[in-house]
């Protein structure tokens, strides 16, 4: 016989929040509460609902039948009908048919809603094309049955349908033990009461079996079962809360999942995802489960309804073989959940070549142990923003976007005046912006971004070659050793080589060594919606927002959520593994749009968002249908892959109202198939339609108990967000302000008295004059460190220096030892001042006695155009000639392979050609003033050697050649330009200039060719 204790007995959960230290959410059903009393208003609503249903279901067809008659013809259609005149009666008959169809559709909606309410199992079916009709039917049925039970019991699919009925709000902590999914009227209501009483009597008996240990299964006669309860308002039962109430720890939900996975439920479906359970399902519980809602079967339980008792008995007979299989797989509290909706940490299993991989990592670069990877808690950040230092993919994206912005400013500036224009030297950041830039330089992992991008595109190309669709990917994990793990929504067979199956059929894994062999492929980015959320056990999680089957909700304090939203927005806007996308920001982020104006857009309110997304959802559904595709994934592998199916990710920081939340839930129901993702903030943690729920804590932890996640969150706090935005706005080429013309950061004395103590030649092959070449294997490191310092006269942060020389990390003592060697190699000036010292901010700076030819080149041009050369033509000519002589080739030519990777972060590769082109143009103009065309041509040819793609140089060369009066020479030059232009043809401005200087150039080019 079943035994009874109260739910707050010692066998119950300790408090309202589960076991102490539990990281999960609070227990929403801590203790039973009395049922809601029916008021007179409830009975009035029920009566009005009954009247409305009678009018709509009986009155409408009665009026149609008696007043309008049967509108359909009594015989078979004839051709003559098409030739008859359309009269008023014809029009009325058509309208009558439409009304009959609307009545039939509404009747079907009522039947579907009544069936779902009475069964209490599963979700109400959707009647095709009956959104408003079904909503009205649901409201009327719920109001009618409100007097018998809570209306929430009749809508088990609230999380999917997103509709909340007026008058059915009950406290979220109402006891689930007082309800059964089918307890509605008459005998079913009696069965509900009997079931509740029987379930409440099981706590004492359950406590007797607690000694069995966590996760242990009791004997068949002592096995306990739990029946999933219907929703209470916006709260839905979950395995986490079941485990929290009956096992004392929500994290033990995996044990329940393993006991019941893939077993057939009473409604014929199966448990395949730990986060997707339905009211009325039966869960076998571990032997130490306790609480007043459990049933011991097949022991006698006379107060449990016969139907429920039969279902539990049938379910109990299916558990033996399955449990044995689960044990063989290592089920229990320590088992890793293999469910695809459960984002699992990939197993770090040693592969055949993993030992070699570690050796390669340790020997990366020069110097043996100096290049060992840093420990987990590597040294001080020297005051740099730790959030950016710990976000390598975000930092790489921001750094790449910032470099493109600065190059764009340089190129646009090149269209201005030849001398003294603003933009040749980007403004040097200061304060928080300088710290943010250093953190980006020190924390960025551009190689990791490159490998991730190539790996994903290579996978897409391989699958397309095998005529296989792209699998749906929920998440990607980047392990500490650089391996990439993709977690699939469901098994998709064996992956193409060199990918391998991971820990189970839902994991595809690519080793870093295999990823490094991938080449660039011309295919669309398959998973552009991946975004970093944080780290767990040295592995970084990227969640695919685009694939989530619904809304991802984020709860927590507003200031904590802001850091997550800003990080997600910034990485999506600048990442290197996507082609095109739209990111819509609502409730935050208006100041973030400078990061990527082509991707980021800001909407003022949720109303505008709903209107926009309704239109886009319809458009995408139509486009997919017209293309014959079932999802954006299949569309990306087709012939239109570069023009369609770009994701649209919505980040809504402000909690929506109940009405707006319902609308968003409806829009998100089919979003995963359409390439649309929603991340929505909420204060309470309860959001209709939320498929995955996450919480950010004040300690920086990102929790998602039902997904099995507890991450160190990736954040972009407000202060660092402002500093990053300042870097972008200062580099904006469209910015119109009153900043003065920028000058080089370091000007040298170009007179004979200004001879430096140490002179490095960087423009061309790397040479150093004034220092002895250091001996041993450290010489390349010292040369590279000196080159970095010479290109940054404003100073280099020690963390930036170490990350540039050792991209995979290095310990602090190794870095400090190199700095000391560099200081000793450079020596001191005659007055005893070290040539390498740290400034007040800790940045390493070179003394003025250490100079590069790039410093001299900038100083000569500045003096010629803004200094003494402006007043003396002879001085200007000499300075420009001396500057052009310094150009011996590209920057750091013949540098060792595998080193100087930090140059990819720099814009010097764009600055130097522009500077050389400006010098050539200025010297050409100097000679043309005296009609020395040949001298001008000589200067332009010299500049073209370093800046062959500068259109301005070619234009001036055409004018100088035209000034010689040699038409044949001009024709040959035009033919050379046409051959260089290739299939794209000449730029419009070049064609216009040729039309002016050589009207017959087209025929002349053909003749020369």
CSV table of N, CA and C in Angstrom, one decimal, residues 13 48 59 218 252 303 446 459 470 533 602 605 685 695 789 792 847:
chain,number,residue,atom,x,y,z
A,13,UNK,N,12.7,18.1,-1.0
A,13,UNK,CA,13.9,18.9,-1.4
A,13,UNK,C,14.2,19.9,-0.3
A,48,UNK,N,-20.7,32.7,-20.9
A,48,UNK,CA,-20.5,33.5,-22.2
A,48,UNK,C,-19.8,32.7,-23.3
A,59,UNK,N,-25.6,27.9,-34.3
A,59,UNK,CA,-26.4,29.0,-34.9
A,59,UNK,C,-26.0,29.3,-36.3
A,218,UNK,N,16.5,0.5,-7.9
A,218,UNK,CA,16.0,-0.4,-6.9
A,218,UNK,C,15.4,-1.7,-7.6
A,252,UNK,N,21.1,16.0,-11.3
A,252,UNK,CA,21.0,14.6,-11.5
A,252,UNK,C,19.9,14.3,-12.5
A,303,UNK,N,-5.6,4.2,-5.3
A,303,UNK,CA,-6.1,5.5,-5.5
A,303,UNK,C,-5.6,6.1,-6.8
A,446,UNK,N,44.0,35.2,-34.8
A,446,UNK,CA,43.6,35.2,-36.2
A,446,UNK,C,43.9,33.9,-36.9
A,459,UNK,N,34.4,21.6,-45.1
A,459,UNK,CA,33.3,20.6,-44.8
A,459,UNK,C,32.1,20.8,-45.8
A,470,UNK,N,24.0,19.7,-45.7
A,470,UNK,CA,24.7,20.1,-44.5
A,470,UNK,C,23.9,19.6,-43.3
A,533,UNK,N,30.2,31.9,-26.6
A,533,UNK,CA,29.5,32.2,-25.4
A,533,UNK,C,30.4,32.2,-24.2
A,602,UNK,N,19.9,49.0,-35.8
A,602,UNK,CA,19.3,49.2,-34.5
A,602,UNK,C,17.8,49.6,-34.7
A,605,UNK,N,12.1,50.0,-31.0
A,605,UNK,CA,11.2,49.3,-30.1
A,605,UNK,C,10.8,47.9,-30.6
A,685,UNK,N,13.3,35.0,-16.3
A,685,UNK,CA,13.8,33.7,-16.7
A,685,UNK,C,12.6,32.9,-17.4
A,695,UNK,N,21.3,31.7,-18.1
A,695,UNK,CA,21.3,32.7,-17.1
A,695,UNK,C,22.7,33.2,-16.9
A,789,UNK,N,59.1,47.1,-32.4
A,789,UNK,CA,59.2,48.4,-31.7
A,789,UNK,C,59.5,49.6,-32.6
A,792,UNK,N,56.3,50.9,-34.1
A,792,UNK,CA,55.4,51.5,-33.1
A,792,UNK,C,56.2,52.3,-32.1
A,847,UNK,N,64.6,54.6,-27.7
A,847,UNK,CA,65.2,56.0,-27.6
A,847,UNK,C,65.3,56.6,-29.0
